[in-house]
């Protein structure tokens, strides 16, 4: 791109655009990175430089950018039909995708409700769970349990079950009340399960469901815990008749090494929330799947007023559904999960090398996700002073080295596109080493 056009666009960006999760003042004297083109795991800047997308464009991308089969699926669908409403009407892409999702998700999830982003997928699950209990005559079940450090989206219902104070505390007066339980990843599995059981026992008549991110509490800081927790939580939910809502918006579609993280525990939640990788990270779409039992509690004569009154303008968008179908086809045709098994094993092994660095601690990972914490003093477990903004320094140095790294606080992580190759892993690791060494030397 010509330099004057780039400068002009960035000027207008500052003038008109408010970016998400961004202190816009950071860009007063510095440019946002203007991306012109994306292909495979590479982003091409208007500055003529190339960047490796180690965070899958906010955890959504699956097959790399600009995949030819995805492009073709959009084009072919666009020729036939762009968008129609999804109430009173239906269409082939949404039907075919729903069948595939029922087939691919854990056994026992039989019905698919579409919306258009991860937060709304969670809102839908919360509302379905609550309304189910209303239909069952349990009129007082209107509360939810969530975990410390959890993130389920930014709409108010999703924030109400969010456990990250930095994002959520200021909105407290706007939220419905919910019970927070300790996280298995932060406080340990036994302590977490004990507290959850205690809450369930004491408030069984009030609690509709518990909402969790299976295996990886992502936005809260890439906290990872074991599959045993899921198995035992499933048992508790059965005992106390409480819905288990699995928010697989981030973990779904192969990111953890299996299609869905719940599979590690052979566990079926009552509701599952999907988005991000659902359309390979290309179109906004989400789905909430539920059990037949939940679905049947809504299924009655209209006069009984058991209809689920919820929907969005872009519910079941045909272009997005067509992409979702093609993405699942690519999973099968390319044996993508086989590729992920191989590359992720290699990546996790290479990632452990960072343990030798002086300011790196708490290395962890699962599938195509890996994370570490930057610390001022490893032995004394001392964090950097937050005003140093170590994570932000990493982001900026990453750009210098041709990497998109977007740390969460002082947690540096990879959330790699599933198509990443071993050679690309080598390059990413080498560049990250250099980024960490340069930044920690300066701090
Ligand atoms: C990203 C995310 C969401 C919210 O999805 P949006 O599409 O950003 O609204 C919900 N849950 C989890 C676990 C997520 O990572």
Short mmCIF file of C-alpha atoms and ligand atoms in Angstrom, two decimals:
data_model
loop_
_atom_site.label_atom_id
_atom_site.label_comp_id
_atom_site.label_asym_id
_atom_site.label_seq_id
_atom_site.Cartn_x
_atom_site.Cartn_y
_atom_site.Cartn_z
CA UNK A 1 0.00 0.00 0.00
CA UNK A 2 1.24 3.49 -0.76
CA UNK A 3 2.60 5.22 2.30
CA UNK A 4 0.31 8.24 2.08
CA UNK A 5 -2.76 6.01 1.85
CA UNK A 6 -1.61 3.99 4.83
CA UNK A 7 -1.00 7.16 6.82
CA UNK A 8 -4.38 8.55 5.83
CA UNK A 9 -6.23 5.38 6.83
CA UNK A 10 -4.47 5.27 10.17
CA UNK A 11 -5.30 8.91 10.73
CA UNK A 12 -8.98 8.14 10.12
CA UNK A 13 -8.71 5.04 12.30
CA UNK A 14 -7.72 7.32 15.18
CA UNK A 15 -10.41 9.81 14.26
CA UNK A 16 -13.39 7.44 13.90
CA UNK A 17 -12.77 3.96 15.25
CA UNK A 18 -12.94 2.65 18.79
CA UNK A 19 -11.24 -0.75 18.99
CA UNK A 20 -12.29 -3.52 21.41
CA UNK A 21 -10.31 -4.17 24.61
CA UNK A 22 -8.04 -1.29 23.65
CA UNK A 23 -6.85 1.78 25.50
CA UNK A 24 -7.00 4.04 22.47
CA UNK A 25 -4.53 6.47 24.04
CA UNK A 26 -1.83 3.85 23.44
CA UNK A 27 -2.14 4.74 19.76
CA UNK A 28 -1.88 8.49 20.08
CA UNK A 29 1.75 8.53 18.99
CA UNK A 30 1.95 5.14 17.42
CA UNK A 31 0.11 3.36 14.63
CA UNK A 32 -2.27 0.46 14.86
CA UNK A 33 -1.03 -2.35 12.65
CA UNK A 34 -2.92 -2.03 9.39
CA UNK A 35 -3.43 -5.44 7.77
CA UNK A 36 -3.96 -5.63 4.04
CA UNK A 37 -4.05 -9.31 3.33
CA UNK A 38 -4.13 -12.64 5.14
CA UNK A 39 -3.10 -16.03 3.81
CA UNK A 40 -2.35 -19.27 5.64
CA UNK A 41 -0.96 -18.35 9.05
CA UNK A 42 0.47 -15.10 7.71
CA UNK A 43 -0.86 -11.56 7.94
CA UNK A 44 0.47 -8.98 5.52
CA UNK A 45 0.80 -5.43 6.82
CA UNK A 46 0.32 -2.29 4.77
CA UNK A 47 3.85 -1.51 5.95
CA UNK A 48 5.06 -4.28 3.62
CA UNK A 49 5.90 -6.64 6.49
CA UNK A 50 4.68 -10.16 7.20
CA UNK A 51 3.47 -11.41 10.56
CA UNK A 52 2.77 -14.92 11.80
CA UNK A 53 -0.68 -15.19 13.37
CA UNK A 54 0.14 -17.12 16.56
CA UNK A 55 -3.22 -16.31 18.16
CA UNK A 56 -5.42 -17.45 15.25
CA UNK A 57 -6.92 -13.96 14.95
CA UNK A 58 -8.37 -14.02 18.46
CA UNK A 59 -8.64 -17.81 18.64
CA UNK A 60 -10.98 -18.24 15.71
CA UNK A 61 -8.91 -19.29 12.74
CA UNK A 62 -8.64 -23.01 11.99
CA UNK A 63 -7.41 -23.80 8.46
CA UNK A 64 -5.35 -20.66 7.92
CA UNK A 65 -6.59 -17.51 6.23
CA UNK A 66 -7.99 -17.51 2.71
CA UNK A 67 -8.43 -21.28 2.42
CA UNK A 68 -9.50 -21.98 -1.19
CA UNK A 69 -12.32 -24.36 -0.21
CA UNK A 70 -13.76 -21.86 2.27
CA UNK A 71 -13.63 -19.11 -0.35
CA UNK A 72 -15.42 -21.33 -2.81
CA UNK A 73 -18.09 -22.29 -0.28
CA UNK A 74 -18.87 -18.61 0.32
CA UNK A 75 -18.97 -17.83 -3.37
CA UNK A 76 -21.25 -20.74 -4.21
CA UNK A 77 -23.61 -19.96 -1.36
CA UNK A 78 -23.65 -16.27 -2.31
CA UNK A 79 -24.74 -17.20 -5.84
CA UNK A 80 -27.78 -18.99 -4.41
CA UNK A 81 -28.83 -16.99 -1.36
CA UNK A 82 -27.31 -14.36 0.89
CA UNK A 83 -29.46 -14.12 3.97
CA UNK A 84 -33.05 -14.80 5.00
CA UNK A 85 -34.70 -14.73 8.38
CA UNK A 86 -34.74 -17.98 10.31
CA UNK A 87 -38.13 -17.82 11.98
CA UNK A 88 -40.87 -19.35 9.86
CA UNK A 89 -38.26 -20.06 7.15
CA UNK A 90 -35.45 -22.55 6.94
CA UNK A 91 -32.69 -23.44 4.49
CA UNK A 92 -30.31 -26.18 3.47
CA UNK A 93 -27.02 -24.81 4.88
CA UNK A 94 -28.46 -24.45 8.40
CA UNK A 95 -30.10 -27.88 8.25
CA UNK A 96 -27.01 -29.69 6.99
CA UNK A 97 -24.73 -27.95 9.49
CA UNK A 98 -27.11 -28.77 12.36
CA UNK A 99 -27.04 -32.46 11.43
CA UNK A 100 -23.24 -32.43 11.28
CA UNK A 101 -22.98 -30.68 14.65
CA UNK A 102 -25.27 -33.21 16.30
CA UNK A 103 -23.14 -35.99 14.80
CA UNK A 104 -19.80 -34.45 15.84
CA UNK A 105 -20.59 -33.14 19.35
CA UNK A 106 -20.74 -35.46 22.39
CA UNK A 107 -23.46 -38.11 22.27
CA UNK A 108 -26.82 -36.96 23.59
CA UNK A 109 -26.83 -33.37 22.31
CA UNK A 110 -29.61 -33.50 19.76
CA UNK A 111 -30.86 -29.98 18.98
CA UNK A 112 -29.11 -26.93 17.56
CA UNK A 113 -30.00 -23.30 18.23
CA UNK A 114 -28.08 -20.76 16.15
CA UNK A 115 -26.96 -17.27 17.07
CA UNK A 116 -24.05 -15.21 15.85
CA UNK A 117 -21.27 -14.94 18.43
CA UNK A 118 -19.87 -16.69 21.45
CA UNK A 119 -21.48 -14.39 24.00
CA UNK A 120 -24.95 -14.95 22.59
CA UNK A 121 -24.35 -18.71 22.49
CA UNK A 122 -23.81 -18.46 26.25
CA UNK A 123 -26.82 -16.17 26.76
CA UNK A 124 -28.95 -18.71 24.93
CA UNK A 125 -27.68 -21.55 27.13
CA UNK A 126 -28.39 -19.61 30.33
CA UNK A 127 -31.89 -18.67 29.19
CA UNK A 128 -32.68 -22.21 28.01
CA UNK A 129 -31.50 -23.69 31.29
CA UNK A 130 -33.52 -21.22 33.35
CA UNK A 131 -36.65 -21.63 31.24
CA UNK A 132 -36.34 -25.42 31.34
CA UNK A 133 -36.58 -25.34 35.14
CA UNK A 134 -39.55 -22.96 34.92
CA UNK A 135 -41.30 -25.51 32.72
CA UNK A 136 -40.47 -28.26 35.19
CA UNK A 137 -42.12 -26.29 37.96
CA UNK A 138 -38.84 -25.44 39.73
CA UNK A 139 -39.67 -21.76 39.81
CA UNK A 140 -36.85 -20.79 42.17
CA UNK A 141 -34.03 -22.16 40.03
CA UNK A 142 -32.66 -18.98 38.53
CA UNK A 143 -29.05 -18.84 39.64
CA UNK A 144 -25.84 -20.04 38.06
CA UNK A 145 -22.45 -21.10 39.34
CA UNK A 146 -19.34 -19.96 37.50
CA UNK A 147 -15.63 -20.38 38.16
CA UNK A 148 -13.12 -17.84 39.34
CA UNK A 149 -11.11 -16.69 36.33
CA UNK A 150 -13.81 -17.68 33.84
CA UNK A 151 -14.70 -15.72 30.73
CA UNK A 152 -17.91 -16.33 28.80
CA UNK A 153 -18.25 -13.17 26.71
CA UNK A 154 -19.03 -9.49 27.06
CA UNK A 155 -22.82 -9.21 26.93
CA UNK A 156 -24.37 -8.64 30.34
CA UNK A 157 -25.62 -12.18 30.94
CA UNK A 158 -22.23 -13.58 29.96
CA UNK A 159 -20.48 -10.99 32.15
CA UNK A 160 -22.73 -12.02 35.06
CA UNK A 161 -21.05 -15.43 34.97
CA UNK A 162 -17.60 -13.97 34.31
CA UNK A 163 -14.84 -14.29 36.89
CA UNK A 164 -12.16 -11.87 35.71
CA UNK A 165 -12.28 -8.70 37.79
CA UNK A 166 -10.21 -6.63 35.36
CA UNK A 167 -12.91 -7.02 32.71
CA UNK A 168 -15.99 -7.53 34.82
CA UNK A 169 -15.84 -5.67 38.16
CA UNK A 170 -16.93 -2.26 36.89
CA UNK A 171 -20.17 -3.67 35.47
CA UNK A 172 -21.26 -5.39 38.72
CA UNK A 173 -24.29 -3.12 39.33
CA UNK A 174 -25.72 -4.10 35.94
CA UNK A 175 -25.45 -7.87 36.45
CA UNK A 176 -27.63 -10.66 37.80
CA UNK A 177 -26.24 -12.32 40.88
CA UNK A 178 -24.47 -15.66 40.53
CA UNK A 179 -22.26 -17.87 42.68
CA UNK A 180 -18.52 -17.92 42.09
CA UNK A 181 -16.63 -21.12 42.85
CA UNK A 182 -12.85 -21.57 42.99
CA UNK A 183 -11.21 -22.66 39.76
CA UNK A 184 -9.66 -26.14 39.53
CA UNK A 185 -6.76 -24.59 37.62
CA UNK A 186 -6.10 -21.81 40.12
CA UNK A 187 -7.08 -23.30 43.50
CA UNK A 188 -6.70 -27.01 42.78
CA UNK A 189 -9.25 -29.61 41.77
CA UNK A 190 -10.22 -30.88 45.21
CA UNK A 191 -10.80 -27.45 46.66
CA UNK A 192 -12.82 -26.43 43.64
CA UNK A 193 -15.04 -29.53 43.63
CA UNK A 194 -15.58 -29.32 47.37
CA UNK A 195 -16.74 -25.72 47.11
CA UNK A 196 -18.96 -26.50 44.15
CA UNK A 197 -20.58 -29.40 45.95
CA UNK A 198 -21.11 -27.24 49.00
CA UNK A 199 -22.84 -24.57 46.88
CA UNK A 200 -24.96 -27.17 45.12
CA UNK A 201 -25.96 -28.78 48.41
CA UNK A 202 -26.88 -25.53 50.11
CA UNK A 203 -28.57 -23.86 47.16
CA UNK A 204 -29.87 -26.76 45.09
CA UNK A 205 -33.36 -25.31 44.89
CA UNK A 206 -31.98 -22.03 43.51
CA UNK A 207 -29.33 -23.22 41.08
CA UNK A 208 -30.23 -23.88 37.45
CA UNK A 209 -26.78 -24.64 36.09
CA UNK A 210 -23.04 -24.32 36.28
CA UNK A 211 -21.17 -22.84 33.35
CA UNK A 212 -17.55 -23.75 32.66
CA UNK A 213 -14.84 -23.53 30.03
CA UNK A 214 -13.74 -27.18 29.68
CA UNK A 215 -9.99 -27.73 30.32
CA UNK A 216 -8.80 -24.23 29.39
CA UNK A 217 -9.92 -21.05 31.13
CA UNK A 218 -8.71 -19.01 28.22
CA UNK A 219 -9.28 -15.26 28.49
CA UNK A 220 -8.82 -15.41 32.26
CA UNK A 221 -5.15 -16.23 31.68
CA UNK A 222 -4.84 -19.60 29.92
CA UNK A 223 -5.42 -21.61 33.09
CA UNK A 224 -5.41 -25.31 32.24
CA UNK A 225 -6.84 -28.15 34.34
CA UNK A 226 -7.34 -31.90 34.00
CA UNK A 227 -10.22 -33.87 32.53
CA UNK A 228 -10.96 -35.57 35.88
CA UNK A 229 -12.58 -32.36 36.97
CA UNK A 230 -15.11 -32.64 34.15
CA UNK A 231 -15.96 -36.24 34.99
CA UNK A 232 -16.51 -35.43 38.64
CA UNK A 233 -18.42 -32.23 37.90
CA UNK A 234 -20.73 -34.22 35.61
CA UNK A 235 -21.44 -36.58 38.52
CA UNK A 236 -22.17 -33.70 40.90
CA UNK A 237 -24.53 -32.11 38.39
CA UNK A 238 -26.40 -35.41 38.08
CA UNK A 239 -26.65 -35.81 41.85
CA UNK A 240 -27.96 -32.30 42.49
CA UNK A 241 -29.99 -31.96 39.28
CA UNK A 242 -28.12 -28.96 37.96
CA UNK A 243 -27.33 -28.31 34.29
CA UNK A 244 -23.75 -28.54 33.16
CA UNK A 245 -23.17 -25.86 30.53
CA UNK A 246 -19.93 -26.37 28.61
CA UNK A 247 -18.73 -23.19 26.95
CA UNK A 248 -16.57 -24.62 24.15
CA UNK A 249 -16.58 -21.36 22.23
CA UNK A 250 -12.78 -21.26 22.50
CA UNK A 251 -11.85 -24.92 22.99
CA UNK A 252 -14.11 -26.42 20.32
CA UNK A 253 -13.13 -27.60 16.85
CA UNK A 254 -9.82 -29.27 17.46
CA UNK A 255 -7.95 -26.60 19.38
CA UNK A 256 -7.20 -28.88 22.33
CA UNK A 257 -6.27 -31.87 20.16
CA UNK A 258 -9.73 -33.42 20.20
CA UNK A 259 -12.73 -32.06 18.37
CA UNK A 260 -14.25 -30.91 21.68
CA UNK A 261 -12.54 -30.65 25.06
CA UNK A 262 -15.41 -32.55 26.75
CA UNK A 263 -14.26 -35.63 24.82
CA UNK A 264 -11.21 -35.88 27.09
CA UNK A 265 -13.62 -36.85 29.85
CA UNK A 266 -16.08 -38.76 27.66
CA UNK A 267 -18.60 -36.37 29.13
CA UNK A 268 -21.81 -34.95 27.68
CA UNK A 269 -22.87 -31.57 29.03
CA UNK A 270 -26.56 -30.60 29.09
CA UNK A 271 -25.79 -27.61 26.90
CA UNK A 272 -22.74 -26.81 24.79
CA UNK A 273 -21.84 -23.40 23.36
CA UNK A 274 -19.91 -23.21 20.10
CA UNK A 275 -18.60 -20.33 18.01
CA UNK A 276 -15.10 -19.09 17.02
CA UNK A 277 -13.78 -22.20 15.18
CA UNK A 278 -17.31 -23.18 14.10
CA UNK A 279 -16.85 -21.31 10.83
CA UNK A 280 -13.08 -21.81 10.77
CA UNK A 281 -12.84 -18.25 12.05
CA UNK A 282 -14.22 -16.72 8.88
CA UNK A 283 -17.86 -15.78 9.52
CA UNK A 284 -19.73 -14.79 12.69
CA UNK A 285 -21.87 -17.74 13.75
CA UNK A 286 -22.55 -19.65 16.92
CA UNK A 287 -24.60 -22.58 18.06
CA UNK A 288 -25.99 -23.76 21.38
CA UNK A 289 -26.78 -27.47 21.46
CA UNK A 290 -28.94 -29.06 24.12
CA UNK A 291 -30.16 -32.48 25.18
CA UNK A 292 -33.44 -33.94 24.00
CA UNK A 293 -34.78 -33.57 27.53
CA UNK A 294 -34.28 -29.81 27.51
CA UNK A 295 -35.71 -29.50 24.01
CA UNK A 296 -38.78 -31.56 24.90
CA UNK A 297 -39.60 -29.37 27.89
CA UNK A 298 -40.21 -26.49 25.45
CA UNK A 299 -42.12 -28.63 22.94
CA UNK A 300 -45.84 -28.15 23.55
CA UNK A 301 -49.00 -26.48 22.28
CA UNK A 302 -48.49 -22.79 21.59
CA UNK A 303 -51.04 -21.77 24.25
CA UNK A 304 -48.84 -23.27 26.97
CA UNK A 305 -46.41 -20.40 26.24
CA UNK A 306 -43.36 -22.59 26.34
CA UNK A 307 -41.87 -21.06 23.20
CA UNK A 308 -38.24 -20.03 23.49
CA UNK A 309 -38.59 -16.34 22.71
CA UNK A 310 -35.08 -15.59 21.63
CA UNK A 311 -33.53 -14.86 18.24
CA UNK A 312 -31.19 -12.58 16.32
CA UNK A 313 -31.45 -10.84 12.97
CA UNK A 314 -28.62 -12.96 11.61
CA UNK A 315 -29.62 -16.27 13.20
CA UNK A 316 -28.46 -19.13 10.98
CA UNK A 317 -26.93 -16.90 8.31
CA UNK A 318 -26.64 -19.11 5.20
CA UNK A 319 -23.18 -17.91 4.19
CA UNK A 320 -21.85 -18.62 7.67
CA UNK A 321 -23.53 -22.04 7.77
CA UNK A 322 -22.09 -22.94 4.35
CA UNK A 323 -18.63 -22.10 5.69
CA UNK A 324 -19.27 -24.18 8.81
CA UNK A 325 -20.17 -27.19 6.68
CA UNK A 326 -17.13 -26.83 4.45
CA UNK A 327 -14.86 -26.42 7.45
CA UNK A 328 -16.09 -29.71 8.91
CA UNK A 329 -15.56 -31.36 5.52
CA UNK A 330 -11.96 -30.13 5.51
CA UNK A 331 -11.46 -31.60 9.00
CA UNK A 332 -12.41 -35.00 7.60
CA UNK A 333 -10.81 -34.84 4.17
CA UNK A 334 -7.46 -33.60 5.49
CA UNK A 335 -7.46 -35.72 8.67
CA UNK A 336 -6.86 -32.45 10.44
CA UNK A 337 -7.04 -33.92 13.94
CA UNK A 338 -4.23 -36.32 12.99
CA UNK A 339 -2.15 -33.33 11.88
CA UNK A 340 -2.96 -31.53 15.14
CA UNK A 341 -1.88 -34.54 17.23
CA UNK A 342 1.48 -34.59 15.54
CA UNK A 343 2.21 -30.87 15.39
CA UNK A 344 0.90 -30.15 18.87
CA UNK A 345 3.08 -32.86 20.45
CA UNK A 346 6.07 -31.29 18.72
CA UNK A 347 5.06 -27.76 19.66
CA UNK A 348 4.50 -28.62 23.33
CA UNK A 349 7.92 -30.24 23.49
CA UNK A 350 9.65 -27.25 21.87
CA UNK A 351 7.70 -24.82 24.02
CA UNK A 352 9.14 -26.40 27.17
CA UNK A 353 12.53 -25.02 26.14
CA UNK A 354 11.39 -21.62 27.39
CA UNK A 355 11.65 -23.02 30.94
CA UNK A 356 15.40 -22.36 30.74
CA UNK A 357 14.86 -18.63 30.38
CA UNK A 358 15.47 -16.63 33.52
CA UNK A 359 12.14 -14.79 33.58
CA UNK A 360 9.81 -17.55 32.40
CA UNK A 361 7.67 -19.61 34.72
CA UNK A 362 4.62 -21.87 34.79
CA UNK A 363 4.80 -23.45 31.34
CA UNK A 364 1.63 -25.23 30.34
CA UNK A 365 -0.24 -26.32 27.26
CA UNK A 366 -2.80 -28.51 25.59
CA UNK A 367 -3.21 -29.21 21.89
CA UNK A 368 -2.41 -26.13 19.84
CA UNK A 369 -2.49 -23.94 22.95
CA UNK A 370 0.58 -23.21 25.08
CA UNK A 371 1.28 -20.54 27.66
CA UNK A 372 3.94 -19.23 30.04
CA UNK A 373 4.16 -16.45 32.58
CA UNK A 374 6.79 -13.75 32.61
CA UNK A 375 8.09 -13.19 36.12
CA UNK A 376 10.55 -10.72 37.59
CA UNK A 377 12.02 -13.34 39.93
CA UNK A 378 11.32 -17.01 39.41
CA UNK A 379 12.63 -18.25 42.78
CA UNK A 380 10.68 -15.70 44.76
CA UNK A 381 7.64 -16.01 42.48
CA UNK A 382 7.67 -12.27 42.08
CA UNK A 383 5.67 -10.71 39.26
CA UNK A 384 6.68 -7.66 37.27
CA UNK A 385 5.27 -4.37 38.40
CA UNK A 386 2.03 -3.99 36.38
CA UNK A 387 2.99 -0.44 35.37
CA UNK A 388 5.82 -1.98 33.33
CA UNK A 389 3.17 -3.61 31.15
CA UNK A 390 5.41 -6.52 30.29
CA UNK A 391 2.73 -8.12 28.10
CA UNK A 392 2.28 -4.99 26.04
CA UNK A 393 6.05 -4.73 25.55
CA UNK A 394 5.97 -8.32 24.29
CA UNK A 395 3.21 -7.46 21.84
CA UNK A 396 5.23 -4.57 20.45
CA UNK A 397 8.50 -6.49 20.28
CA UNK A 398 6.62 -9.39 18.65
CA UNK A 399 5.64 -7.12 15.79
CA UNK A 400 9.29 -6.17 15.33
CA UNK A 401 10.10 -9.87 14.92
CA UNK A 402 7.18 -10.62 12.62
CA UNK A 403 4.92 -12.27 15.18
CA UNK A 404 1.44 -11.45 16.35
CA UNK A 405 1.64 -12.19 20.08
CA UNK A 406 -1.12 -10.83 22.25
CA UNK A 407 -0.33 -11.58 25.88
CA UNK A 408 -3.01 -11.62 28.56
CA UNK A 409 -1.35 -9.53 31.25
CA UNK A 410 2.08 -11.15 31.70
CA UNK A 411 0.90 -14.46 30.23
CA UNK A 412 2.36 -15.08 26.79
CA UNK A 413 0.55 -17.74 24.84
CA UNK A 414 0.14 -19.42 21.50
CA UNK A 415 -3.26 -20.30 20.14
CA UNK A 416 -2.09 -21.64 16.80
CA UNK A 417 -4.16 -22.23 13.70
CA UNK A 418 -4.65 -25.99 13.35
CA UNK A 419 -2.93 -25.98 9.97
CA UNK A 420 0.39 -24.74 11.43
CA UNK A 421 3.32 -26.93 10.35
CA UNK A 422 6.33 -28.10 12.38
CA UNK A 423 8.60 -25.82 10.35
CA UNK A 424 6.40 -22.88 11.21
CA UNK A 425 6.47 -23.92 14.87
CA UNK A 426 10.28 -23.77 14.72
CA UNK A 427 10.20 -20.24 13.34
CA UNK A 428 7.60 -19.09 15.85
CA UNK A 429 9.56 -20.56 18.78
CA UNK A 430 12.84 -19.00 17.64
CA UNK A 431 11.28 -15.59 17.18
CA UNK A 432 9.46 -15.80 20.52
CA UNK A 433 12.75 -16.61 22.28
CA UNK A 434 14.27 -13.51 20.85
CA UNK A 435 11.22 -11.41 21.81
CA UNK A 436 11.27 -12.65 25.42
CA UNK A 437 15.01 -12.16 25.80
CA UNK A 438 14.95 -8.63 24.42
CA UNK A 439 11.96 -7.52 26.47
CA UNK A 440 13.06 -9.08 29.77
CA UNK A 441 16.55 -7.59 29.33
CA UNK A 442 14.95 -4.14 29.08
CA UNK A 443 12.42 -4.53 31.92
C1 LIG B 1 -14.42 -15.64 23.11
C2 LIG B 1 -15.24 -16.37 24.09
C3 LIG B 1 -16.60 -16.09 24.27
C4 LIG B 1 -17.27 -14.92 23.61
O1 LIG B 1 -17.32 -15.04 22.22
P1 LIG B 1 -17.56 -13.74 21.34
O2 LIG B 1 -17.77 -14.24 19.99
O3 LIG B 1 -16.33 -12.90 21.50
O4 LIG B 1 -18.76 -13.05 21.90
C5 LIG B 1 -17.32 -16.88 25.12
N1 LIG B 1 -16.75 -17.89 25.77
C6 LIG B 1 -15.45 -18.19 25.64
C7 LIG B 1 -14.88 -19.36 26.37
C8 LIG B 1 -14.64 -17.43 24.81
O5 LIG B 1 -13.33 -17.68 24.71
#
